[in-house]
Each structure stands twice: as C-alpha cells, then as structure tokens.
PDB file of C-alpha atoms in Angstrom:
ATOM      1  CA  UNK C   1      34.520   2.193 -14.519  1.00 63.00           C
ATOM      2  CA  UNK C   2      32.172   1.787 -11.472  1.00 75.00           C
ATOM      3  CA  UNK C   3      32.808  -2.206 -11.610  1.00 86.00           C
ATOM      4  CA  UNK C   4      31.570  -2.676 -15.525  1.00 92.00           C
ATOM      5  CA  UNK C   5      33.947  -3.533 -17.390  1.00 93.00           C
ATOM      6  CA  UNK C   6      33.310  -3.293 -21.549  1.00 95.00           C
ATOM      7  CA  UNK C   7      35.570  -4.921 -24.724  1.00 95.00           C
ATOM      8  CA  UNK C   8      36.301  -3.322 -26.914  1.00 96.00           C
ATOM      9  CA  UNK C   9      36.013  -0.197 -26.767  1.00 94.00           C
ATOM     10  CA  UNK C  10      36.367   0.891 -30.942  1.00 95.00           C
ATOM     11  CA  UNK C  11      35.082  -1.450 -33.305  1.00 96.00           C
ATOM     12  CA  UNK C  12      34.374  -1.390 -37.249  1.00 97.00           C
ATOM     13  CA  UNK C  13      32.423  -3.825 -39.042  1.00 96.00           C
ATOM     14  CA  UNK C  14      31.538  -4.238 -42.159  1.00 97.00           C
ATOM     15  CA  UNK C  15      28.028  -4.934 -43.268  1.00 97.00           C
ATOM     16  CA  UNK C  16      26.768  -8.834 -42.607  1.00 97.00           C
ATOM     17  CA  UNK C  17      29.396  -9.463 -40.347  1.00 97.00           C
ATOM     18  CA  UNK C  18      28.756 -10.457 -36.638  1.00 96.00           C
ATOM     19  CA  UNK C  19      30.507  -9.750 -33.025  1.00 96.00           C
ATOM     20  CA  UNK C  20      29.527  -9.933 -30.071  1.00 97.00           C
ATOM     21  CA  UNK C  21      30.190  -6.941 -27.232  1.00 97.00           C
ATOM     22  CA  UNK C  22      31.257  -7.828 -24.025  1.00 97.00           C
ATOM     23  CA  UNK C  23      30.207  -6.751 -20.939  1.00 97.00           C
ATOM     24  CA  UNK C  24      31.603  -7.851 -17.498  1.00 96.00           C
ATOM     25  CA  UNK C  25      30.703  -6.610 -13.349  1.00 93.00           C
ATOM     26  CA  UNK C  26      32.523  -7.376 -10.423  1.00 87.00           C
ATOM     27  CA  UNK C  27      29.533  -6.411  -8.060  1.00 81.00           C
ATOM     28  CA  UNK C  28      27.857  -9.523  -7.888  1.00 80.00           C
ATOM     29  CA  UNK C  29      25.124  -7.523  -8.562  1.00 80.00           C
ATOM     30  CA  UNK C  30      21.620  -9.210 -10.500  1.00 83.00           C
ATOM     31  CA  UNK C  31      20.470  -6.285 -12.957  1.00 89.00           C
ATOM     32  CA  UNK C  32      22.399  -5.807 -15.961  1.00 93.00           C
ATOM     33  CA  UNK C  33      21.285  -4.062 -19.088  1.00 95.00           C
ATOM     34  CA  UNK C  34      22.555  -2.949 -22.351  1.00 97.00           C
ATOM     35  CA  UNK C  35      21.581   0.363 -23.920  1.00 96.00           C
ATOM     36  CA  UNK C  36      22.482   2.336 -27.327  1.00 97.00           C
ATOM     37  CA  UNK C  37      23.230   6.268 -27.403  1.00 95.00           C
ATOM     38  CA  UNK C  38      22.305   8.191 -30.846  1.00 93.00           C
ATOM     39  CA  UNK C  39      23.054  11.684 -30.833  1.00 87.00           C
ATOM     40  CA  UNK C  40      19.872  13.561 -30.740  1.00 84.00           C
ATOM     41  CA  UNK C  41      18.399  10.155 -29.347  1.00 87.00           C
ATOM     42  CA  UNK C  42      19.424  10.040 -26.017  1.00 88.00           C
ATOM     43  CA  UNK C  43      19.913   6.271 -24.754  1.00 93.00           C
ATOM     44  CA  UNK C  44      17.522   3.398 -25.539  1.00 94.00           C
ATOM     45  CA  UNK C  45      17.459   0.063 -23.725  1.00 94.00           C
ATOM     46  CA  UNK C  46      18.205  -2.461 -26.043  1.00 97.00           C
ATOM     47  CA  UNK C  47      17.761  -6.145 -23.732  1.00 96.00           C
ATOM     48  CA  UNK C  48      18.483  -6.667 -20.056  1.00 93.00           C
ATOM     49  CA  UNK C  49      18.551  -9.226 -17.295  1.00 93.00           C
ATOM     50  CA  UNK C  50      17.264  -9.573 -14.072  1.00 88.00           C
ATOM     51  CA  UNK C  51      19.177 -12.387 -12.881  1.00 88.00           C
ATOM     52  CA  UNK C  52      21.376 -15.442 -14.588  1.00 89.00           C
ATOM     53  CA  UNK C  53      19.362 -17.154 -17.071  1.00 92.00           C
ATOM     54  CA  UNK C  54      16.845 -14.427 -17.209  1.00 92.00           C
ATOM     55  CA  UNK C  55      16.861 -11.949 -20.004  1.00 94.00           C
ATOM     56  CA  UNK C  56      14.079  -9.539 -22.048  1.00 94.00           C
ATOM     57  CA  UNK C  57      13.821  -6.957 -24.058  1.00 95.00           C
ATOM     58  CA  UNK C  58      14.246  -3.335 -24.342  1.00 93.00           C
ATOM     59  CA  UNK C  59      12.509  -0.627 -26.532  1.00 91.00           C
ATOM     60  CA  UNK C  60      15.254  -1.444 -29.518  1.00 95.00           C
ATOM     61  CA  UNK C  61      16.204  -5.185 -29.576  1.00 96.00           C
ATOM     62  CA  UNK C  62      15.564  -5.581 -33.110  1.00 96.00           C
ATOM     63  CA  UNK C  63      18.990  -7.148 -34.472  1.00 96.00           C
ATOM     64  CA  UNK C  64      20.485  -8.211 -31.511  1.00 97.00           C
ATOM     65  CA  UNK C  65      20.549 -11.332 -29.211  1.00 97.00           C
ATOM     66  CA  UNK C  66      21.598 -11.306 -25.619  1.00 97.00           C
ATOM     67  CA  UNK C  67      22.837 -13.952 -22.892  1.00 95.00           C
ATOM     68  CA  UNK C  68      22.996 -13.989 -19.563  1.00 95.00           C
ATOM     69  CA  UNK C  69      24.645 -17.615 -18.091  1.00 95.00           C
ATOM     70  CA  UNK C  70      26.917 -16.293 -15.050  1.00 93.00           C
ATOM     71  CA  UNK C  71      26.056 -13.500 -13.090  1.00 91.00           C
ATOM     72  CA  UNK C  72      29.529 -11.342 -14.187  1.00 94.00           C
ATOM     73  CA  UNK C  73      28.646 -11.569 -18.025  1.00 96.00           C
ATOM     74  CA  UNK C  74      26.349 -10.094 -19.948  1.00 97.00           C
ATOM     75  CA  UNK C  75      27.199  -9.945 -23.708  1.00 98.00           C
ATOM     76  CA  UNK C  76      25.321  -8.504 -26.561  1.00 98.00           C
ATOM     77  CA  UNK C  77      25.324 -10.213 -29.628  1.00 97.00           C
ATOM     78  CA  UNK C  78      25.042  -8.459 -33.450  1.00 96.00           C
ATOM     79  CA  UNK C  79      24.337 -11.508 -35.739  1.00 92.00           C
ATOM     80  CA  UNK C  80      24.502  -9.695 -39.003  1.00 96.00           C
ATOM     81  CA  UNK C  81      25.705  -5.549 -38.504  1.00 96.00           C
ATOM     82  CA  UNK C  82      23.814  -3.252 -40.377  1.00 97.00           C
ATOM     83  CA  UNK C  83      24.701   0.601 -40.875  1.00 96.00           C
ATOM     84  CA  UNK C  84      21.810   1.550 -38.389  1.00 96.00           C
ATOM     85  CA  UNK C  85      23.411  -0.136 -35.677  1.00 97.00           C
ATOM     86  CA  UNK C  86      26.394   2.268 -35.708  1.00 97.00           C
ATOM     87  CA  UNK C  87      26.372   3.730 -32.226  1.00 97.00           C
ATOM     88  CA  UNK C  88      28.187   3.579 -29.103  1.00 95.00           C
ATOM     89  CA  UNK C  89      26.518   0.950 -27.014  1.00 97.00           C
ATOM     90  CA  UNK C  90      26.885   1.298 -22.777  1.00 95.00           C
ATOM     91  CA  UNK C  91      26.655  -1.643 -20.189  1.00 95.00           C
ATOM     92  CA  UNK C  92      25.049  -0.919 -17.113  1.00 94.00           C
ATOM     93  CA  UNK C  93      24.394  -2.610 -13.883  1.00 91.00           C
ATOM     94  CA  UNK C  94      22.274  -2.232 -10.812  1.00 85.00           C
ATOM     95  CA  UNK C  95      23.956  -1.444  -7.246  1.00 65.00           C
ATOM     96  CA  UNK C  96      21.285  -2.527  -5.264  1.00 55.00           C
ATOM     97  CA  UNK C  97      19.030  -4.565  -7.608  1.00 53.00           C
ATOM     98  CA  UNK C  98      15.658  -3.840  -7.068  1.00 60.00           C
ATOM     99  CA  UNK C  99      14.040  -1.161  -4.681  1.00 67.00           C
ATOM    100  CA  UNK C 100      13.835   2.619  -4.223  1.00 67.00           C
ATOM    101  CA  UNK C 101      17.650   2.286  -3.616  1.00 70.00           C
ATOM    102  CA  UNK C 102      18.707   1.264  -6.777  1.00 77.00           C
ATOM    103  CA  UNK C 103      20.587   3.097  -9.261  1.00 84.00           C
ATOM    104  CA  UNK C 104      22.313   1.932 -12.227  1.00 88.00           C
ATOM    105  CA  UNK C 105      25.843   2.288 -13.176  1.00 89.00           C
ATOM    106  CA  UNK C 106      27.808   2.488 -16.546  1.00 92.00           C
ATOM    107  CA  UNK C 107      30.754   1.086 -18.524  1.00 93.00           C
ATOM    108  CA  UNK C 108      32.832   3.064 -20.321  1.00 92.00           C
ATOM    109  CA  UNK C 109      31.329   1.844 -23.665  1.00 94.00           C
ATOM    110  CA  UNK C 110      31.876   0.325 -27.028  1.00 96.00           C
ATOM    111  CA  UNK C 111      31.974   2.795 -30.482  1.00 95.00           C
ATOM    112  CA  UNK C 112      30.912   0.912 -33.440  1.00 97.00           C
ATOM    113  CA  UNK C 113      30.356   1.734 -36.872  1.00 97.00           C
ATOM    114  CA  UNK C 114      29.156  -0.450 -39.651  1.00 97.00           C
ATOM    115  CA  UNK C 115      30.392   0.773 -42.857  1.00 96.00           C
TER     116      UNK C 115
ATOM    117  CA  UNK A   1       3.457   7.189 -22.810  1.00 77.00           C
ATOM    118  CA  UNK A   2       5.699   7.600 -20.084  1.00 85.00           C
ATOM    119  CA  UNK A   3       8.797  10.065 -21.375  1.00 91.00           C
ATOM    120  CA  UNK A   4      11.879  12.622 -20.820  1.00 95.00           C
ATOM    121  CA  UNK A   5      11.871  15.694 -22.061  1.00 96.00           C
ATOM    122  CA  UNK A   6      15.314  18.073 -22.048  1.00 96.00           C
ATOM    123  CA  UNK A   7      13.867  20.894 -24.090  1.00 96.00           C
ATOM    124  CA  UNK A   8      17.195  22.518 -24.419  1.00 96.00           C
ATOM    125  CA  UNK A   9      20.009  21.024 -26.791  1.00 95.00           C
ATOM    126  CA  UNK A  10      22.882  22.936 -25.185  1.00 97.00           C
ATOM    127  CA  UNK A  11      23.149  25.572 -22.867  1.00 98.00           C
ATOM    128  CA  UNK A  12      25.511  27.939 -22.353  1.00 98.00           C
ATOM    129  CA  UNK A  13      26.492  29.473 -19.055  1.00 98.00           C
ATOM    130  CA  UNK A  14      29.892  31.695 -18.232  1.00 98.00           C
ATOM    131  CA  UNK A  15      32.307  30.365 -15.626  1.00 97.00           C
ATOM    132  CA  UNK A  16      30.883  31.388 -11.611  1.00 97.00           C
ATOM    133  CA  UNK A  17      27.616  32.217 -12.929  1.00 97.00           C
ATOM    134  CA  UNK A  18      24.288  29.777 -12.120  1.00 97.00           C
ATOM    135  CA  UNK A  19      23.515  27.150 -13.938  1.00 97.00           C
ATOM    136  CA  UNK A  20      20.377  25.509 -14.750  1.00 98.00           C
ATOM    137  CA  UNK A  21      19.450  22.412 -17.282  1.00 98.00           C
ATOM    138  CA  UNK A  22      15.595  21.295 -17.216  1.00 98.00           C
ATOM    139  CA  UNK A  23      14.502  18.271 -17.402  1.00 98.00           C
ATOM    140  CA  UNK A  24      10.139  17.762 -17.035  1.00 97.00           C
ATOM    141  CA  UNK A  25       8.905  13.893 -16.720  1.00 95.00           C
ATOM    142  CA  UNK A  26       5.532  12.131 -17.882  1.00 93.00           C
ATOM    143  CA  UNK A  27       4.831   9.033 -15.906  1.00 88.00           C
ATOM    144  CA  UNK A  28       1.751   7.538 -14.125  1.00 85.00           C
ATOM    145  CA  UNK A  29       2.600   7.270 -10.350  1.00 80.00           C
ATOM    146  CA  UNK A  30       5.521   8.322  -8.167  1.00 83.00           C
ATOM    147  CA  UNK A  31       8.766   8.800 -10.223  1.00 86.00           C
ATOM    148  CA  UNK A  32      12.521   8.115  -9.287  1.00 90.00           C
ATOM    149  CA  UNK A  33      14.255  10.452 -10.920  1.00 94.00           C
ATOM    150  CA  UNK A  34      17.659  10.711 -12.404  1.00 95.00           C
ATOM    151  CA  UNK A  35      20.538  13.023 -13.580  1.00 97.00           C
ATOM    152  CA  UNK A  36      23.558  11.687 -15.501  1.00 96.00           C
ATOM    153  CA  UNK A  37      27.134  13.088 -16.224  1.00 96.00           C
ATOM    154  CA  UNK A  38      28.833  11.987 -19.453  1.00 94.00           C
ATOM    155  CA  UNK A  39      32.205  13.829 -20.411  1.00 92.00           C
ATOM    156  CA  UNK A  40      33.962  13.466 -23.333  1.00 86.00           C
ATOM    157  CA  UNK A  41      34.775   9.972 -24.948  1.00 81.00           C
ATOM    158  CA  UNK A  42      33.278   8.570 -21.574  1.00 84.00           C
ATOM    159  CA  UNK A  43      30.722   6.553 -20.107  1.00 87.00           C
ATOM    160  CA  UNK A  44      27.744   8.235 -17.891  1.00 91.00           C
ATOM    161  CA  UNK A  45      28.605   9.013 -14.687  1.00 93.00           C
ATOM    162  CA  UNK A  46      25.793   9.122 -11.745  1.00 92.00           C
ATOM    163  CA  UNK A  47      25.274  12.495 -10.327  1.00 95.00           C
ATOM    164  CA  UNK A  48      21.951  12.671  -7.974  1.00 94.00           C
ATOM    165  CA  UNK A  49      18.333  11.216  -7.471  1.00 93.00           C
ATOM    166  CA  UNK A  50      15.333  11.614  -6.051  1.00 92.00           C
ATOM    167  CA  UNK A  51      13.005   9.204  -4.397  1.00 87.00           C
ATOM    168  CA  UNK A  52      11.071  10.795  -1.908  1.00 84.00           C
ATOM    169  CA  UNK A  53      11.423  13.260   0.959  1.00 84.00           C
ATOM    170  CA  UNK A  54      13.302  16.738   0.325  1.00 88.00           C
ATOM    171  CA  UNK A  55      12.407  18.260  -2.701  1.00 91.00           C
ATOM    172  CA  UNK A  56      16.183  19.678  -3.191  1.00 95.00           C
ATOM    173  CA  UNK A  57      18.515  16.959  -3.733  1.00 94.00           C
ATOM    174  CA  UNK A  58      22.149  17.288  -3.346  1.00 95.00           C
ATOM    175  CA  UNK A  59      24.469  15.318  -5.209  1.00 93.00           C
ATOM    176  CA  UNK A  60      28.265  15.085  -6.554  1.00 90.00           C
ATOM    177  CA  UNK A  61      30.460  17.617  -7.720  1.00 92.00           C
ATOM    178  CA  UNK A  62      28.065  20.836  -6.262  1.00 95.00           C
ATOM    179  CA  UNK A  63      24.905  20.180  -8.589  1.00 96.00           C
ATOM    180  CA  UNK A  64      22.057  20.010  -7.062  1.00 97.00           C
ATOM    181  CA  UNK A  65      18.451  18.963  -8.571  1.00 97.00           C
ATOM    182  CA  UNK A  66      14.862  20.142  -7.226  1.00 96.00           C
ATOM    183  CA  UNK A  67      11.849  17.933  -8.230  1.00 95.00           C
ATOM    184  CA  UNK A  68       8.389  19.796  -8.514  1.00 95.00           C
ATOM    185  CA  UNK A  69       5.154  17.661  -8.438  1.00 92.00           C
ATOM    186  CA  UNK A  70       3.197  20.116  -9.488  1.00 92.00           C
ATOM    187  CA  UNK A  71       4.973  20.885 -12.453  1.00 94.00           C
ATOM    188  CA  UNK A  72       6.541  17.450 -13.309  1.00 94.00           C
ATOM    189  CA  UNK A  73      10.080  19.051 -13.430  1.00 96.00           C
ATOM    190  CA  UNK A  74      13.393  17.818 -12.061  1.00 97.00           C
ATOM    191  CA  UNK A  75      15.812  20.693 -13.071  1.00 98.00           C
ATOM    192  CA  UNK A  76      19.467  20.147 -12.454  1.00 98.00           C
ATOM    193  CA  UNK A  77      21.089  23.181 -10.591  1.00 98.00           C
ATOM    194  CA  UNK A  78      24.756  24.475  -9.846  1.00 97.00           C
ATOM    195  CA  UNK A  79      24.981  28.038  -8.151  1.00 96.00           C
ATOM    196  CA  UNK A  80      28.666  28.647  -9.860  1.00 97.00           C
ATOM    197  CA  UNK A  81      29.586  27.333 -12.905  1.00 97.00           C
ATOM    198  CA  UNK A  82      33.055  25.553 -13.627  1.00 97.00           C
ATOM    199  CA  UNK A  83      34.649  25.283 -17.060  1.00 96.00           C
ATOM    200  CA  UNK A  84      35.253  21.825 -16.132  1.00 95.00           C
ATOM    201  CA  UNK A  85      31.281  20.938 -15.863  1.00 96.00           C
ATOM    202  CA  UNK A  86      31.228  21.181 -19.580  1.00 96.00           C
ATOM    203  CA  UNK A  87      29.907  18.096 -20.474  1.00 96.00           C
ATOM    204  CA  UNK A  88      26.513  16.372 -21.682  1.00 96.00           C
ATOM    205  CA  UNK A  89      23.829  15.769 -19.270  1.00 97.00           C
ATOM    206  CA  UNK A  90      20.964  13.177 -19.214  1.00 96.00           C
ATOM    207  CA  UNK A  91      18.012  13.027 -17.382  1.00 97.00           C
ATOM    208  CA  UNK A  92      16.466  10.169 -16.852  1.00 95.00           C
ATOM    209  CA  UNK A  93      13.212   8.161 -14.974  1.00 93.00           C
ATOM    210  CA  UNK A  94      12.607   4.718 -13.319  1.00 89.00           C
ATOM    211  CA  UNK A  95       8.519   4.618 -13.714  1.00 82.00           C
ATOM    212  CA  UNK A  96       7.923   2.694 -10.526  1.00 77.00           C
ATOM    213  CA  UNK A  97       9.543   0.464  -8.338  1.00 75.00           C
ATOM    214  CA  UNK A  98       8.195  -2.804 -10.045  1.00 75.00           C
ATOM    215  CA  UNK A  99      10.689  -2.065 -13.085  1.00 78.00           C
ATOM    216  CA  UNK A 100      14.864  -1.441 -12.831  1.00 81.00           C
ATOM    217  CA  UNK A 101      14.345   0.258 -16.435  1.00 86.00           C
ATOM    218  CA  UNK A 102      15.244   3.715 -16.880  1.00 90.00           C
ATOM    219  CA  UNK A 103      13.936   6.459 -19.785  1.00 92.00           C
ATOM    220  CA  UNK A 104      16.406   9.007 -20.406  1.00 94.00           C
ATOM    221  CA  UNK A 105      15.931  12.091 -21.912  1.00 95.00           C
ATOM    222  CA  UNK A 106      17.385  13.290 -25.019  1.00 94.00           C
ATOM    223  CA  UNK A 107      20.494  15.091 -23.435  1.00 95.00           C
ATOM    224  CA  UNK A 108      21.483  18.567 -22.937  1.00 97.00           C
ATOM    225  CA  UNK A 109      24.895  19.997 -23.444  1.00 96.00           C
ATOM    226  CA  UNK A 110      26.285  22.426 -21.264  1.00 97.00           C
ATOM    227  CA  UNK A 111      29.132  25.015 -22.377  1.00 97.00           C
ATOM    228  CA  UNK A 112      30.681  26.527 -19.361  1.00 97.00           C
ATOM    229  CA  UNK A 113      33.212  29.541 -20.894  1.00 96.00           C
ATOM    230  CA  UNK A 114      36.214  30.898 -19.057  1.00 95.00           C
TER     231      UNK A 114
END
C-alpha cells in the first residue's frame, strides 16, 4: 500500500449525510494530498498539506473540508454527500517532500457512492 | 493552462508485440514527468519519471518512457507486451519544482490479448 493506509475502502451514503475518509502514512513524510478519480476524468486534486497544520486547496474542493493535526493523518471530510461526489477518492503522500526527487505515492482507495 | 493530454482511450496491443501509450504535456518551464500503473480494483502504482538527463527513462516492470522537448511528449514504451500489463495508465506532470502538485492525464487503457 506503499505506507498509505485508507478506511474504508466501500462506502454508501445517502444524500445529506456526512463521513469523513481516512487517510493514514507511516513515512513520516510532510506532503499528503487527497485526489478524486472520474472515469473519463482522470484524477483531480481535491485539498492537500504541506506539513501539520498546513492545508489548501486543490482544483475540486468544493464540498469537502480537510485536516491535517499530526503528521500520520490526513482525513477528508464530506459534510453533507451529494450524488456528484460519487467517486473513488485516493490518498497520496510524498517520499521525499519537496525537490526534483519527489514522487508521490498512493493508497489503495475509498469507493463511494451517494445514492 | 498547464495540462495532460492521453489522446487515446484504450489501446490494444497482442501479447510479445510493442507497445506504446502517448502522453504530450503543456506547461511553462521544465516539466517532471510522470507515468502511473493502476490495475484492477487498485490504487496507482508508480512506474517511471523523468527529471532531467537521459531522454529514455527506464522504469519497473520493462516499460520504459522517452520525453521529447521538442514535441512536448512523454510516451510510455514496452518492446513485448504481457497479458498481465493490462491495466489503466495515467500520465501525469509536476509543473515546477516550487509545487508537489501533480496534473494527470485522462488515462489510457491498455488491452494486452493472449
């Protein structure tokens, strides 16, 4: 799961309702960030973080809220589902942080739907 | 705007032939470029990247990618095909160094058949 770990992985939700996805590393490592995948869409950054207590936003963070208090966790927050935010949604983290080095790596991911 | 393109939706190769999945970039600057394995019902797996140097970039798994400035391409390569590569592919940019964010492209499918 190259060290990101992400519950759960299947979710449904109904319409209104909130949860929040979680996202965990092992790697100590500062750059996390949270993207959606759409067929047809490829992936789109939703929010990410560049360090604890340091988060901004993606190309899509309409809808959803984002914390970053440890450097391990990273969840992303839905505060009221809506059908358009059925996707699967990938955690990723940063091996080296920043540089020409760095590369990101991916959880396994979370499939919602939104009925 | 800085962007991905994967002009192809799927491509289809038979098993030991070449394969080839494109991938052409838009960004102001020197790119870091990207390719991506995701398999079935799992999450993307790294597979190369270029920063600088050697145009041909070796990677995991036998693929290969060559970057050409002149034609702001990073085409992912295999010179024999396995059923097993059948998967989706992403391509995918960091725009410069002063930004961890990556642009992926659309995706591109890849059928492999026995």
């Amino acid at each position: 799961n190259a060290g990101v770990t992400q519950t759960p992985k299947f979710q449904v939700l109904k319409t209104g309702q909130s949860m929040t996805l979680q996202c965990a590393q092992d790697m100590n490592h500062e750059y996390m960030s949270w993207y959606r995948q759409d067929p047809g869409m490829g992936l789109r950054l939703i929010h990410y973080s560049v360090g604890a207590g340091i988060t901004d936003q993606g190309e899509v963070p309409n809808g959803y809220n984002v914390s970053r208090s440890t450097t391990e966790d990273f969840p992303l927050r839905l505060l009221s589902a809506a059908p358009s935010q059925t996707s699967v949604y990938f955690c990723a983290r940063n091996r080296t942080g920043r540089g020409p080095l760095s590369t990101q790596y991916f959880g396994p991911g979370t499939r919602l739907t939104v009925l | 705007a800085q962007s991905v393109a994967q002009p192809e939706d799927q491509v289809n190769v038979a098993e030991g032939n070449p394969l080839t999945v494109k991938c052409t970039y838009s960004v102001s600057g020197n790119p870091y470029l990207f390719w991506y394995v995701q398999y079935p019902n799992r999450g993307l797996q790294f597979l190369l990247k270029y920063i600088t140097g050697d145009n041909l970039v070796k990677g995991s798994y036998g693929f290969e990618a060559e970057f050409n400035k002149s034609q702001t391409s990073f085409h992912l390569k295999k010179p024999s095909a396995l059923v097993s590569d059948s998967a989706l592919y992403f391509c995918a940019v960091r725009p410069s160094l002063n930004t961890d964010k990556l642009i992926f492209g659309t995706g591109t499918r890849l059928q492999v058949f026995p």
